[in-house]
Short mmCIF file of N, CA and C in Angstrom, two decimals:
data_model
loop_
_atom_site.label_atom_id
_atom_site.label_comp_id
_atom_site.label_asym_id
_atom_site.label_seq_id
_atom_site.Cartn_x
_atom_site.Cartn_y
_atom_site.Cartn_z
N LYS A 25 10.65 12.01 -4.51
CA LYS A 25 11.10 10.66 -4.18
C LYS A 25 10.33 10.15 -2.96
N THR A 26 10.10 8.84 -2.90
CA THR A 26 9.34 8.24 -1.81
C THR A 26 10.24 7.35 -0.96
N TYR A 27 10.09 7.46 0.36
CA TYR A 27 10.87 6.66 1.30
C TYR A 27 9.92 5.87 2.21
N ASN A 28 10.37 4.67 2.64
CA ASN A 28 9.56 3.86 3.54
C ASN A 28 10.07 3.93 4.98
N THR A 29 10.86 4.94 5.26
CA THR A 29 11.35 5.19 6.62
C THR A 29 11.38 6.68 6.86
N ARG A 30 11.18 7.08 8.12
CA ARG A 30 11.21 8.50 8.46
C ARG A 30 12.63 9.03 8.56
N ARG A 31 13.61 8.14 8.75
CA ARG A 31 15.01 8.55 8.80
C ARG A 31 15.55 8.59 7.38
N VAL A 32 15.71 9.81 6.85
CA VAL A 32 16.11 10.00 5.45
C VAL A 32 17.55 10.50 5.38
N PRO A 33 18.39 9.87 4.55
CA PRO A 33 19.78 10.33 4.43
C PRO A 33 19.87 11.66 3.68
N PHE A 34 20.71 12.57 4.18
CA PHE A 34 21.00 13.83 3.51
C PHE A 34 22.40 13.73 2.90
N ASP A 35 22.54 14.09 1.64
CA ASP A 35 23.84 14.10 0.97
C ASP A 35 23.95 15.43 0.22
N ILE A 36 24.63 16.38 0.84
CA ILE A 36 24.71 17.75 0.31
C ILE A 36 26.18 18.11 0.10
N THR A 37 26.49 18.67 -1.06
CA THR A 37 27.85 19.17 -1.32
C THR A 37 27.76 20.57 -1.93
N THR A 38 28.80 21.37 -1.69
CA THR A 38 28.89 22.71 -2.29
C THR A 38 30.19 22.81 -3.08
N THR A 39 30.24 23.75 -4.01
CA THR A 39 31.42 23.90 -4.86
C THR A 39 32.59 24.53 -4.12
N GLU A 40 32.30 25.16 -2.98
CA GLU A 40 33.35 25.77 -2.16
C GLU A 40 32.91 25.75 -0.71
N LYS A 41 33.86 25.98 0.18
CA LYS A 41 33.53 25.99 1.61
C LYS A 41 32.61 27.18 1.91
N VAL A 42 31.57 26.91 2.71
CA VAL A 42 30.59 27.95 3.04
C VAL A 42 30.52 28.13 4.55
N GLU A 43 29.94 29.25 4.94
CA GLU A 43 29.79 29.54 6.37
C GLU A 43 28.85 28.54 7.04
N GLU A 44 27.75 28.24 6.35
CA GLU A 44 26.79 27.32 6.96
C GLU A 44 25.89 26.69 5.91
N ILE A 45 25.42 25.48 6.25
CA ILE A 45 24.40 24.79 5.45
C ILE A 45 23.22 24.53 6.38
N GLU A 46 22.02 24.94 5.95
CA GLU A 46 20.81 24.80 6.76
C GLU A 46 19.71 24.14 5.92
N TYR A 47 18.67 23.71 6.62
CA TYR A 47 17.49 23.23 5.89
C TYR A 47 16.23 23.63 6.63
N MET A 48 15.12 23.70 5.87
CA MET A 48 13.80 23.98 6.45
C MET A 48 12.79 23.04 5.82
N ASN A 49 11.93 22.47 6.67
CA ASN A 49 10.83 21.65 6.18
C ASN A 49 9.57 22.50 6.26
N HIS A 50 9.06 22.91 5.12
CA HIS A 50 7.89 23.80 5.08
C HIS A 50 6.60 23.11 5.54
N GLU A 51 6.65 21.78 5.70
CA GLU A 51 5.47 21.04 6.16
C GLU A 51 5.42 20.91 7.68
N ASP A 52 6.49 21.34 8.37
CA ASP A 52 6.47 21.32 9.83
C ASP A 52 5.40 22.28 10.36
N ARG A 53 4.95 22.03 11.58
CA ARG A 53 3.94 22.92 12.17
C ARG A 53 4.46 24.34 12.29
N SER A 54 5.71 24.48 12.69
CA SER A 54 6.34 25.81 12.76
C SER A 54 7.66 25.75 12.00
N PRO A 55 7.61 25.94 10.69
CA PRO A 55 8.83 25.83 9.87
C PRO A 55 9.90 26.82 10.32
N ARG A 56 11.13 26.33 10.42
CA ARG A 56 12.26 27.20 10.79
C ARG A 56 13.54 26.61 10.21
N TRP A 57 14.55 27.45 10.08
CA TRP A 57 15.83 27.00 9.57
C TRP A 57 16.55 26.19 10.64
N THR A 58 17.07 25.02 10.25
CA THR A 58 17.82 24.16 11.16
C THR A 58 19.24 24.00 10.63
N MET A 59 20.23 24.25 11.48
CA MET A 59 21.63 24.18 11.09
C MET A 59 22.07 22.73 10.87
N LEU A 60 22.74 22.51 9.76
CA LEU A 60 23.33 21.20 9.48
C LEU A 60 24.82 21.22 9.77
N CYS A 61 25.52 22.25 9.28
CA CYS A 61 26.95 22.35 9.57
C CYS A 61 27.43 23.77 9.34
N ARG A 62 28.60 24.11 9.95
CA ARG A 62 29.24 25.41 9.78
C ARG A 62 30.64 25.20 9.21
N ASP A 63 31.11 26.20 8.43
CA ASP A 63 32.45 26.17 7.85
C ASP A 63 32.69 24.80 7.19
N CYS A 64 31.86 24.48 6.21
CA CYS A 64 31.90 23.14 5.59
C CYS A 64 31.61 23.23 4.09
N ASP A 65 31.90 22.13 3.39
CA ASP A 65 31.55 22.06 1.97
C ASP A 65 30.75 20.81 1.65
N GLU A 66 30.32 20.11 2.69
CA GLU A 66 29.46 18.94 2.50
C GLU A 66 28.77 18.56 3.80
N TYR A 67 27.65 17.86 3.65
CA TYR A 67 26.95 17.31 4.81
C TYR A 67 26.36 15.97 4.40
N GLY A 68 26.86 14.91 5.02
CA GLY A 68 26.36 13.57 4.72
C GLY A 68 26.96 12.95 3.48
N HIS A 69 28.00 13.56 2.92
CA HIS A 69 28.61 13.00 1.69
C HIS A 69 29.73 12.02 2.03
N THR A 70 30.63 12.40 2.92
CA THR A 70 31.73 11.51 3.29
C THR A 70 31.31 10.50 4.35
N ARG A 71 30.32 10.86 5.15
CA ARG A 71 29.79 9.94 6.16
C ARG A 71 28.29 10.12 6.22
N GLU A 72 27.56 9.02 6.16
CA GLU A 72 26.09 9.12 6.09
C GLU A 72 25.51 9.83 7.31
N LYS A 73 24.61 10.78 7.02
CA LYS A 73 23.89 11.48 8.08
C LYS A 73 22.42 11.52 7.68
N THR A 74 21.56 11.33 8.66
CA THR A 74 20.13 11.28 8.39
C THR A 74 19.38 12.32 9.22
N ARG A 75 18.17 12.61 8.76
CA ARG A 75 17.26 13.49 9.49
C ARG A 75 15.90 12.82 9.55
N SER A 76 15.20 13.03 10.66
CA SER A 76 13.88 12.45 10.83
C SER A 76 12.83 13.41 10.25
N LEU A 77 12.06 12.91 9.28
CA LEU A 77 11.04 13.72 8.63
C LEU A 77 9.66 13.21 8.99
N SER A 78 8.64 13.95 8.59
CA SER A 78 7.25 13.63 8.94
C SER A 78 6.63 12.67 7.93
N GLU A 79 5.61 11.94 8.38
CA GLU A 79 4.83 11.11 7.47
C GLU A 79 4.17 12.00 6.42
N GLY A 80 4.05 11.48 5.20
CA GLY A 80 3.41 12.24 4.13
C GLY A 80 4.41 13.09 3.39
N GLU A 81 3.93 14.20 2.82
CA GLU A 81 4.78 15.06 2.00
C GLU A 81 5.67 15.96 2.85
N ASN A 82 6.93 16.09 2.43
CA ASN A 82 7.90 16.98 3.07
C ASN A 82 8.47 17.90 1.99
N ASP A 83 8.28 19.20 2.18
CA ASP A 83 8.77 20.21 1.24
C ASP A 83 10.03 20.81 1.86
N ILE A 84 11.20 20.34 1.40
CA ILE A 84 12.48 20.70 2.02
C ILE A 84 13.22 21.75 1.19
N THR A 85 13.72 22.78 1.86
CA THR A 85 14.62 23.75 1.23
C THR A 85 15.99 23.66 1.90
N ILE A 86 17.03 23.47 1.08
CA ILE A 86 18.42 23.46 1.55
C ILE A 86 19.03 24.82 1.22
N ARG A 87 19.70 25.44 2.18
CA ARG A 87 20.32 26.75 1.94
C ARG A 87 21.78 26.73 2.37
N ALA A 88 22.66 27.18 1.46
CA ALA A 88 24.08 27.33 1.76
C ALA A 88 24.41 28.82 1.70
N THR A 89 25.11 29.32 2.72
CA THR A 89 25.46 30.74 2.80
C THR A 89 26.97 30.90 2.94
N ASP A 90 27.58 31.74 2.06
CA ASP A 90 29.03 31.92 2.14
C ASP A 90 29.39 33.03 3.11
N ARG A 91 30.70 33.32 3.25
CA ARG A 91 31.17 34.28 4.24
C ARG A 91 30.82 35.71 3.87
N PHE A 92 30.36 35.93 2.64
CA PHE A 92 29.95 37.28 2.24
C PHE A 92 28.44 37.49 2.41
N GLY A 93 27.76 36.47 2.89
CA GLY A 93 26.32 36.58 3.10
C GLY A 93 25.48 36.18 1.91
N SER A 94 26.13 35.79 0.81
CA SER A 94 25.39 35.32 -0.37
C SER A 94 24.91 33.89 -0.11
N SER A 95 23.70 33.60 -0.55
CA SER A 95 23.16 32.25 -0.30
C SER A 95 22.57 31.64 -1.57
N LYS A 96 22.52 30.34 -1.58
CA LYS A 96 21.94 29.57 -2.68
C LYS A 96 21.00 28.54 -2.08
N GLU A 97 19.80 28.41 -2.66
CA GLU A 97 18.80 27.48 -2.12
C GLU A 97 18.42 26.43 -3.17
N GLU A 98 18.13 25.25 -2.69
CA GLU A 98 17.60 24.16 -3.52
C GLU A 98 16.38 23.59 -2.82
N ASN A 99 15.34 23.27 -3.59
CA ASN A 99 14.11 22.74 -3.02
C ASN A 99 13.92 21.28 -3.43
N ILE A 100 13.50 20.45 -2.50
CA ILE A 100 13.29 19.02 -2.74
C ILE A 100 11.95 18.62 -2.13
N ILE A 101 11.16 17.84 -2.87
CA ILE A 101 9.91 17.29 -2.35
C ILE A 101 10.11 15.80 -2.07
N LEU A 102 9.86 15.38 -0.83
CA LEU A 102 9.98 13.98 -0.43
C LEU A 102 8.65 13.49 0.12
N PHE A 103 8.38 12.20 -0.07
CA PHE A 103 7.16 11.62 0.49
C PHE A 103 7.56 10.45 1.37
N ILE A 104 7.05 10.46 2.60
CA ILE A 104 7.36 9.41 3.57
C ILE A 104 6.13 8.56 3.86
N ASP A 105 6.28 7.25 3.69
CA ASP A 105 5.23 6.31 4.09
C ASP A 105 5.92 5.15 4.80
N SER A 106 6.07 5.28 6.12
CA SER A 106 6.80 4.29 6.89
C SER A 106 5.90 3.24 7.53
N LYS A 107 4.59 3.42 7.39
CA LYS A 107 3.65 2.50 8.03
C LYS A 107 3.30 1.37 7.07
N ASP A 108 3.44 0.13 7.53
CA ASP A 108 3.12 -1.03 6.69
C ASP A 108 1.62 -1.14 6.48
N PRO A 109 1.20 -1.52 5.27
CA PRO A 109 -0.23 -1.77 5.05
C PRO A 109 -0.67 -3.01 5.81
N VAL A 110 -1.95 -3.05 6.16
CA VAL A 110 -2.48 -4.19 6.93
C VAL A 110 -3.76 -4.70 6.28
N ILE A 111 -3.75 -5.96 5.88
CA ILE A 111 -4.97 -6.61 5.40
C ILE A 111 -5.70 -7.15 6.62
N LEU A 112 -6.92 -6.69 6.83
CA LEU A 112 -7.67 -7.01 8.03
C LEU A 112 -8.54 -8.26 7.88
N LYS A 113 -9.08 -8.46 6.68
CA LYS A 113 -10.06 -9.54 6.52
C LYS A 113 -10.20 -9.91 5.06
N THR A 114 -10.40 -11.20 4.79
CA THR A 114 -10.72 -11.66 3.42
C THR A 114 -11.88 -12.65 3.50
N GLU A 115 -12.65 -12.69 2.44
CA GLU A 115 -13.75 -13.65 2.34
C GLU A 115 -13.82 -14.16 0.90
N PRO A 116 -14.27 -15.41 0.70
CA PRO A 116 -14.78 -16.34 1.72
C PRO A 116 -13.65 -16.96 2.54
N ALA A 117 -13.94 -17.23 3.80
CA ALA A 117 -12.97 -17.86 4.68
C ALA A 117 -13.31 -19.31 4.95
N ARG A 118 -14.53 -19.69 4.61
CA ARG A 118 -14.96 -21.09 4.80
C ARG A 118 -16.06 -21.39 3.79
N GLY A 119 -16.41 -22.65 3.68
CA GLY A 119 -17.46 -23.04 2.73
C GLY A 119 -16.90 -23.20 1.32
N PHE A 120 -17.55 -22.56 0.36
CA PHE A 120 -17.18 -22.72 -1.04
C PHE A 120 -16.82 -21.38 -1.67
N ALA A 121 -16.03 -21.45 -2.75
CA ALA A 121 -15.69 -20.27 -3.53
C ALA A 121 -16.47 -20.31 -4.84
N ASP A 122 -17.09 -19.18 -5.21
CA ASP A 122 -17.86 -19.12 -6.45
C ASP A 122 -17.35 -18.04 -7.41
N GLY A 123 -16.20 -17.42 -7.04
CA GLY A 123 -15.63 -16.38 -7.89
C GLY A 123 -15.75 -14.98 -7.30
N ASN A 124 -16.56 -14.82 -6.24
CA ASN A 124 -16.71 -13.52 -5.58
C ASN A 124 -15.77 -13.48 -4.37
N PHE A 125 -14.87 -12.48 -4.37
CA PHE A 125 -13.90 -12.34 -3.29
C PHE A 125 -13.99 -10.94 -2.69
N TYR A 126 -13.70 -10.87 -1.39
CA TYR A 126 -13.82 -9.62 -0.64
C TYR A 126 -12.56 -9.44 0.21
N VAL A 127 -12.09 -8.21 0.32
CA VAL A 127 -10.93 -7.93 1.17
C VAL A 127 -11.12 -6.57 1.84
N GLU A 128 -10.65 -6.50 3.07
CA GLU A 128 -10.74 -5.27 3.87
C GLU A 128 -9.33 -4.94 4.35
N PHE A 129 -8.90 -3.69 4.18
CA PHE A 129 -7.53 -3.34 4.59
C PHE A 129 -7.45 -1.91 5.11
N ARG A 130 -6.31 -1.63 5.78
CA ARG A 130 -6.03 -0.28 6.27
C ARG A 130 -4.70 0.19 5.69
N GLU A 131 -4.72 1.30 4.95
CA GLU A 131 -3.51 1.87 4.36
C GLU A 131 -3.85 3.25 3.81
N ASP A 132 -3.02 4.24 4.14
CA ASP A 132 -3.27 5.61 3.70
C ASP A 132 -2.91 5.84 2.23
N ASN A 133 -1.90 5.11 1.75
CA ASN A 133 -1.40 5.35 0.39
C ASN A 133 -1.27 4.05 -0.40
N PRO A 134 -2.38 3.36 -0.66
CA PRO A 134 -2.28 2.09 -1.40
C PRO A 134 -1.87 2.32 -2.85
N LYS A 135 -1.02 1.43 -3.36
CA LYS A 135 -0.58 1.51 -4.75
C LYS A 135 -1.26 0.45 -5.59
N ASN A 136 -1.20 -0.80 -5.14
CA ASN A 136 -1.91 -1.85 -5.86
C ASN A 136 -2.32 -2.98 -4.92
N LEU A 137 -3.39 -3.65 -5.32
CA LEU A 137 -3.95 -4.77 -4.57
C LEU A 137 -4.22 -5.89 -5.56
N THR A 138 -3.65 -7.07 -5.29
CA THR A 138 -3.72 -8.17 -6.25
C THR A 138 -4.28 -9.42 -5.59
N LEU A 139 -5.22 -10.06 -6.29
CA LEU A 139 -5.76 -11.35 -5.86
C LEU A 139 -5.00 -12.45 -6.60
N TYR A 140 -4.50 -13.43 -5.85
CA TYR A 140 -3.86 -14.61 -6.43
C TYR A 140 -4.76 -15.81 -6.13
N TYR A 141 -4.99 -16.66 -7.13
CA TYR A 141 -5.92 -17.77 -6.92
C TYR A 141 -5.62 -18.91 -7.89
N GLY A 142 -6.17 -20.07 -7.55
CA GLY A 142 -6.05 -21.24 -8.41
C GLY A 142 -4.93 -22.16 -7.98
N ASN A 143 -4.65 -23.12 -8.83
CA ASN A 143 -3.59 -24.07 -8.56
C ASN A 143 -2.35 -23.75 -9.40
N SER A 144 -2.55 -23.56 -10.71
CA SER A 144 -1.50 -22.96 -11.52
C SER A 144 -1.77 -21.46 -11.37
N ILE A 145 -1.15 -20.87 -10.35
CA ILE A 145 -1.60 -19.59 -9.80
C ILE A 145 -1.86 -18.52 -10.85
N ARG A 146 -3.07 -17.97 -10.79
CA ARG A 146 -3.47 -16.84 -11.62
C ARG A 146 -3.57 -15.61 -10.72
N SER A 147 -3.58 -14.45 -11.34
CA SER A 147 -3.69 -13.22 -10.55
C SER A 147 -4.59 -12.22 -11.25
N GLU A 148 -5.19 -11.36 -10.45
CA GLU A 148 -6.07 -10.32 -10.96
C GLU A 148 -5.86 -9.08 -10.09
N GLU A 149 -5.46 -7.97 -10.73
CA GLU A 149 -5.25 -6.74 -9.98
C GLU A 149 -6.56 -5.98 -9.85
N LEU A 150 -6.85 -5.52 -8.64
CA LEU A 150 -8.08 -4.77 -8.41
C LEU A 150 -7.89 -3.30 -8.80
N ASP A 151 -8.97 -2.69 -9.24
CA ASP A 151 -8.99 -1.26 -9.53
C ASP A 151 -9.35 -0.56 -8.22
N LEU A 152 -8.37 0.09 -7.59
CA LEU A 152 -8.60 0.67 -6.27
C LEU A 152 -9.67 1.75 -6.26
N GLU A 153 -9.89 2.39 -7.39
CA GLU A 153 -10.92 3.44 -7.44
C GLU A 153 -12.31 2.88 -7.64
N ASN A 154 -12.43 1.84 -8.47
CA ASN A 154 -13.75 1.32 -8.81
C ASN A 154 -14.15 0.05 -8.05
N ASP A 155 -13.18 -0.74 -7.61
CA ASP A 155 -13.49 -1.98 -6.89
C ASP A 155 -13.52 -1.79 -5.38
N CYS A 156 -13.11 -0.60 -4.91
CA CYS A 156 -12.99 -0.36 -3.48
C CYS A 156 -13.67 0.95 -3.07
N TYR A 157 -14.02 1.03 -1.81
CA TYR A 157 -14.44 2.31 -1.24
C TYR A 157 -13.82 2.43 0.14
N GLU A 158 -13.65 3.67 0.60
CA GLU A 158 -13.01 3.93 1.88
C GLU A 158 -14.01 4.52 2.86
N ASP A 159 -13.91 4.08 4.11
CA ASP A 159 -14.77 4.62 5.16
C ASP A 159 -14.02 4.57 6.48
N ARG A 160 -13.80 5.74 7.08
CA ARG A 160 -13.15 5.85 8.38
C ARG A 160 -11.79 5.16 8.41
N GLY A 161 -11.01 5.37 7.37
CA GLY A 161 -9.65 4.85 7.34
C GLY A 161 -9.51 3.41 6.88
N LYS A 162 -10.62 2.75 6.61
CA LYS A 162 -10.57 1.38 6.11
C LYS A 162 -11.03 1.33 4.66
N HIS A 163 -10.46 0.40 3.91
CA HIS A 163 -10.85 0.19 2.52
C HIS A 163 -11.57 -1.15 2.41
N TYR A 164 -12.65 -1.15 1.63
CA TYR A 164 -13.45 -2.36 1.42
C TYR A 164 -13.52 -2.62 -0.08
N CYS A 165 -13.10 -3.81 -0.50
CA CYS A 165 -13.00 -4.11 -1.93
C CYS A 165 -13.66 -5.45 -2.27
N GLU A 166 -14.22 -5.51 -3.47
CA GLU A 166 -14.82 -6.74 -3.98
C GLU A 166 -14.36 -6.97 -5.41
N ILE A 167 -14.19 -8.23 -5.77
CA ILE A 167 -13.82 -8.58 -7.14
C ILE A 167 -14.45 -9.92 -7.48
N ASN A 168 -14.79 -10.08 -8.74
CA ASN A 168 -15.35 -11.35 -9.23
C ASN A 168 -14.45 -11.88 -10.33
N VAL A 169 -14.06 -13.16 -10.21
CA VAL A 169 -13.24 -13.80 -11.23
C VAL A 169 -13.93 -15.09 -11.68
N ASN A 170 -13.60 -15.52 -12.88
CA ASN A 170 -14.20 -16.73 -13.46
C ASN A 170 -13.47 -17.97 -12.94
N LEU A 171 -14.17 -18.78 -12.17
CA LEU A 171 -13.58 -20.00 -11.61
C LEU A 171 -14.09 -21.26 -12.30
N SER A 172 -14.65 -21.11 -13.49
CA SER A 172 -15.25 -22.27 -14.17
C SER A 172 -14.23 -23.39 -14.42
N ASP A 173 -12.97 -23.02 -14.62
CA ASP A 173 -11.94 -24.05 -14.86
C ASP A 173 -11.66 -24.88 -13.61
N TYR A 174 -12.06 -24.38 -12.45
CA TYR A 174 -11.78 -25.06 -11.19
C TYR A 174 -13.02 -25.69 -10.56
N ASP A 175 -14.13 -25.71 -11.29
CA ASP A 175 -15.40 -26.20 -10.73
C ASP A 175 -15.24 -27.61 -10.18
N GLY A 176 -15.63 -27.80 -8.92
CA GLY A 176 -15.55 -29.11 -8.29
C GLY A 176 -14.18 -29.44 -7.74
N ARG A 177 -13.23 -28.51 -7.84
CA ARG A 177 -11.89 -28.74 -7.34
C ARG A 177 -11.56 -27.77 -6.21
N GLU A 178 -10.45 -28.01 -5.54
CA GLU A 178 -10.02 -27.13 -4.45
C GLU A 178 -9.02 -26.11 -4.98
N ILE A 179 -9.16 -24.87 -4.54
CA ILE A 179 -8.19 -23.84 -4.91
C ILE A 179 -7.65 -23.16 -3.66
N GLU A 180 -6.57 -22.44 -3.85
CA GLU A 180 -5.99 -21.61 -2.80
C GLU A 180 -6.06 -20.17 -3.29
N TYR A 181 -6.33 -19.24 -2.38
CA TYR A 181 -6.33 -17.82 -2.78
C TYR A 181 -5.78 -16.96 -1.65
N TRP A 182 -5.23 -15.79 -2.05
CA TRP A 182 -4.76 -14.81 -1.09
C TRP A 182 -4.62 -13.46 -1.80
N PHE A 183 -4.48 -12.39 -1.00
CA PHE A 183 -4.30 -11.05 -1.52
C PHE A 183 -2.93 -10.52 -1.11
N ILE A 184 -2.33 -9.68 -1.96
CA ILE A 184 -1.12 -8.94 -1.61
C ILE A 184 -1.39 -7.46 -1.84
N LEU A 185 -1.13 -6.65 -0.82
CA LEU A 185 -1.35 -5.21 -0.86
C LEU A 185 0.01 -4.51 -0.80
N GLU A 186 0.22 -3.53 -1.69
CA GLU A 186 1.47 -2.77 -1.70
C GLU A 186 1.16 -1.27 -1.65
N ASP A 187 1.94 -0.51 -0.87
CA ASP A 187 1.73 0.94 -0.81
C ASP A 187 2.74 1.66 -1.70
N VAL A 188 2.66 2.98 -1.76
CA VAL A 188 3.49 3.77 -2.67
C VAL A 188 4.98 3.71 -2.33
N ALA A 189 5.31 3.31 -1.09
CA ALA A 189 6.72 3.22 -0.68
C ALA A 189 7.28 1.81 -0.83
N GLY A 190 6.46 0.88 -1.35
CA GLY A 190 6.93 -0.49 -1.54
C GLY A 190 6.70 -1.41 -0.36
N ASN A 191 6.08 -0.93 0.71
CA ASN A 191 5.72 -1.79 1.85
C ASN A 191 4.59 -2.72 1.42
N LYS A 192 4.64 -3.98 1.88
CA LYS A 192 3.64 -4.96 1.45
C LYS A 192 3.05 -5.71 2.64
N ASP A 193 1.83 -6.22 2.42
CA ASP A 193 1.23 -7.16 3.36
C ASP A 193 0.56 -8.26 2.55
N GLU A 194 0.70 -9.48 3.01
CA GLU A 194 0.10 -10.64 2.34
C GLU A 194 -0.91 -11.28 3.28
N SER A 195 -2.10 -11.51 2.78
CA SER A 195 -3.16 -12.09 3.61
C SER A 195 -2.91 -13.58 3.85
N LYS A 196 -3.66 -14.11 4.76
CA LYS A 196 -3.63 -15.55 5.01
C LYS A 196 -4.08 -16.29 3.75
N HIS A 197 -3.42 -17.42 3.45
CA HIS A 197 -3.82 -18.24 2.30
C HIS A 197 -5.00 -19.11 2.70
N GLU A 198 -6.07 -19.03 1.93
CA GLU A 198 -7.27 -19.82 2.20
C GLU A 198 -7.40 -20.92 1.16
N GLU A 199 -7.84 -22.11 1.59
CA GLU A 199 -8.09 -23.23 0.68
C GLU A 199 -9.57 -23.58 0.73
N LEU A 200 -10.22 -23.51 -0.44
CA LEU A 200 -11.66 -23.73 -0.51
C LEU A 200 -12.01 -24.58 -1.74
N ASP A 201 -13.12 -25.31 -1.63
CA ASP A 201 -13.65 -26.02 -2.80
C ASP A 201 -14.43 -25.03 -3.65
N VAL A 202 -14.38 -25.24 -4.95
CA VAL A 202 -15.08 -24.36 -5.88
C VAL A 202 -16.43 -24.95 -6.25
N ASP A 203 -17.48 -24.16 -6.12
CA ASP A 203 -18.83 -24.54 -6.57
C ASP A 203 -19.27 -23.43 -7.51
N TYR A 204 -18.99 -23.64 -8.79
CA TYR A 204 -19.25 -22.59 -9.77
C TYR A 204 -20.56 -22.80 -10.53
N SER A 205 -20.93 -24.09 -10.72
CA SER A 205 -22.12 -24.39 -11.51
C SER A 205 -23.39 -24.29 -10.68
N PRO A 206 -24.44 -23.66 -11.20
CA PRO A 206 -25.71 -23.60 -10.47
C PRO A 206 -26.36 -24.98 -10.46
N PRO A 207 -27.20 -25.27 -9.45
CA PRO A 207 -27.89 -26.56 -9.42
C PRO A 207 -28.90 -26.66 -10.57
N ILE A 208 -29.14 -27.89 -11.02
CA ILE A 208 -30.08 -28.14 -12.12
C ILE A 208 -31.18 -29.08 -11.64
N ILE A 209 -32.42 -28.70 -11.85
CA ILE A 209 -33.54 -29.58 -11.53
C ILE A 209 -33.85 -30.40 -12.78
N ASN A 210 -33.63 -31.71 -12.69
CA ASN A 210 -33.85 -32.58 -13.85
C ASN A 210 -35.33 -32.86 -14.10
N SER A 211 -36.07 -32.98 -13.02
CA SER A 211 -37.50 -33.22 -13.18
C SER A 211 -38.22 -32.87 -11.89
N ALA A 212 -39.49 -32.53 -12.00
CA ALA A 212 -40.34 -32.24 -10.85
C ALA A 212 -41.72 -32.80 -11.17
N GLU A 213 -42.11 -33.89 -10.49
CA GLU A 213 -43.39 -34.56 -10.78
C GLU A 213 -44.18 -34.78 -9.50
N TYR A 214 -45.51 -34.73 -9.66
CA TYR A 214 -46.37 -35.03 -8.52
C TYR A 214 -46.28 -36.50 -8.17
N HIS A 215 -46.26 -36.77 -6.88
CA HIS A 215 -46.29 -38.15 -6.40
C HIS A 215 -47.72 -38.67 -6.58
N PRO A 216 -47.87 -39.97 -6.81
CA PRO A 216 -49.22 -40.53 -7.00
C PRO A 216 -50.20 -40.20 -5.87
N ASP A 217 -49.69 -39.95 -4.66
CA ASP A 217 -50.65 -39.66 -3.57
C ASP A 217 -51.19 -38.24 -3.66
N GLY A 218 -50.64 -37.42 -4.58
CA GLY A 218 -51.16 -36.07 -4.81
C GLY A 218 -50.77 -35.05 -3.77
N ARG A 219 -49.97 -35.45 -2.81
CA ARG A 219 -49.59 -34.51 -1.75
C ARG A 219 -48.11 -34.14 -1.77
N ARG A 220 -47.33 -34.78 -2.63
CA ARG A 220 -45.89 -34.53 -2.67
C ARG A 220 -45.43 -34.33 -4.10
N VAL A 221 -44.26 -33.69 -4.20
CA VAL A 221 -43.61 -33.50 -5.49
C VAL A 221 -42.27 -34.20 -5.44
N GLU A 222 -42.00 -35.05 -6.42
CA GLU A 222 -40.70 -35.73 -6.49
C GLU A 222 -39.78 -34.92 -7.39
N ILE A 223 -38.60 -34.54 -6.85
CA ILE A 223 -37.61 -33.75 -7.59
C ILE A 223 -36.34 -34.56 -7.76
#
């Protein structure tokens, strides 16, 4: 299971009262058993109780031990991503839009990145593996979309980035004129003076 906060609720119950309930996070630098309660049959069930876990993967073992020394263990894998994704830059930011868009962001666990554009808003999801590359903790992505329907008109565009824990960031909305058609030279003739070309 994935959480977007480091404070994770524990809800543990046993079929009978036990001497103690403990847990260990095998991803800690020095894993050790930590006491949750003594002479109990639940922890965090009747009243919410939380524990602070580490960013990334947490390999948790819960252990209940009865008065005869017999114990039962359960293992749980949790993933923590409490850091919000950040979109650092988008282009074009000025001038004209021709269908080529660029975005730069910082996020350790991106799930999806979507470009929204146009007036009757359209969207295009980027392929994080093929449209992006990572360097020194930053991701750089490019995408090309067909803007022929908007040629000569103004559009609005923005990106939304979501990570595996559901945290999102939305870029600034940019408004640009679309110049999709290439220029056309209708004619090119020499001027009568022989020194110029009229286009």
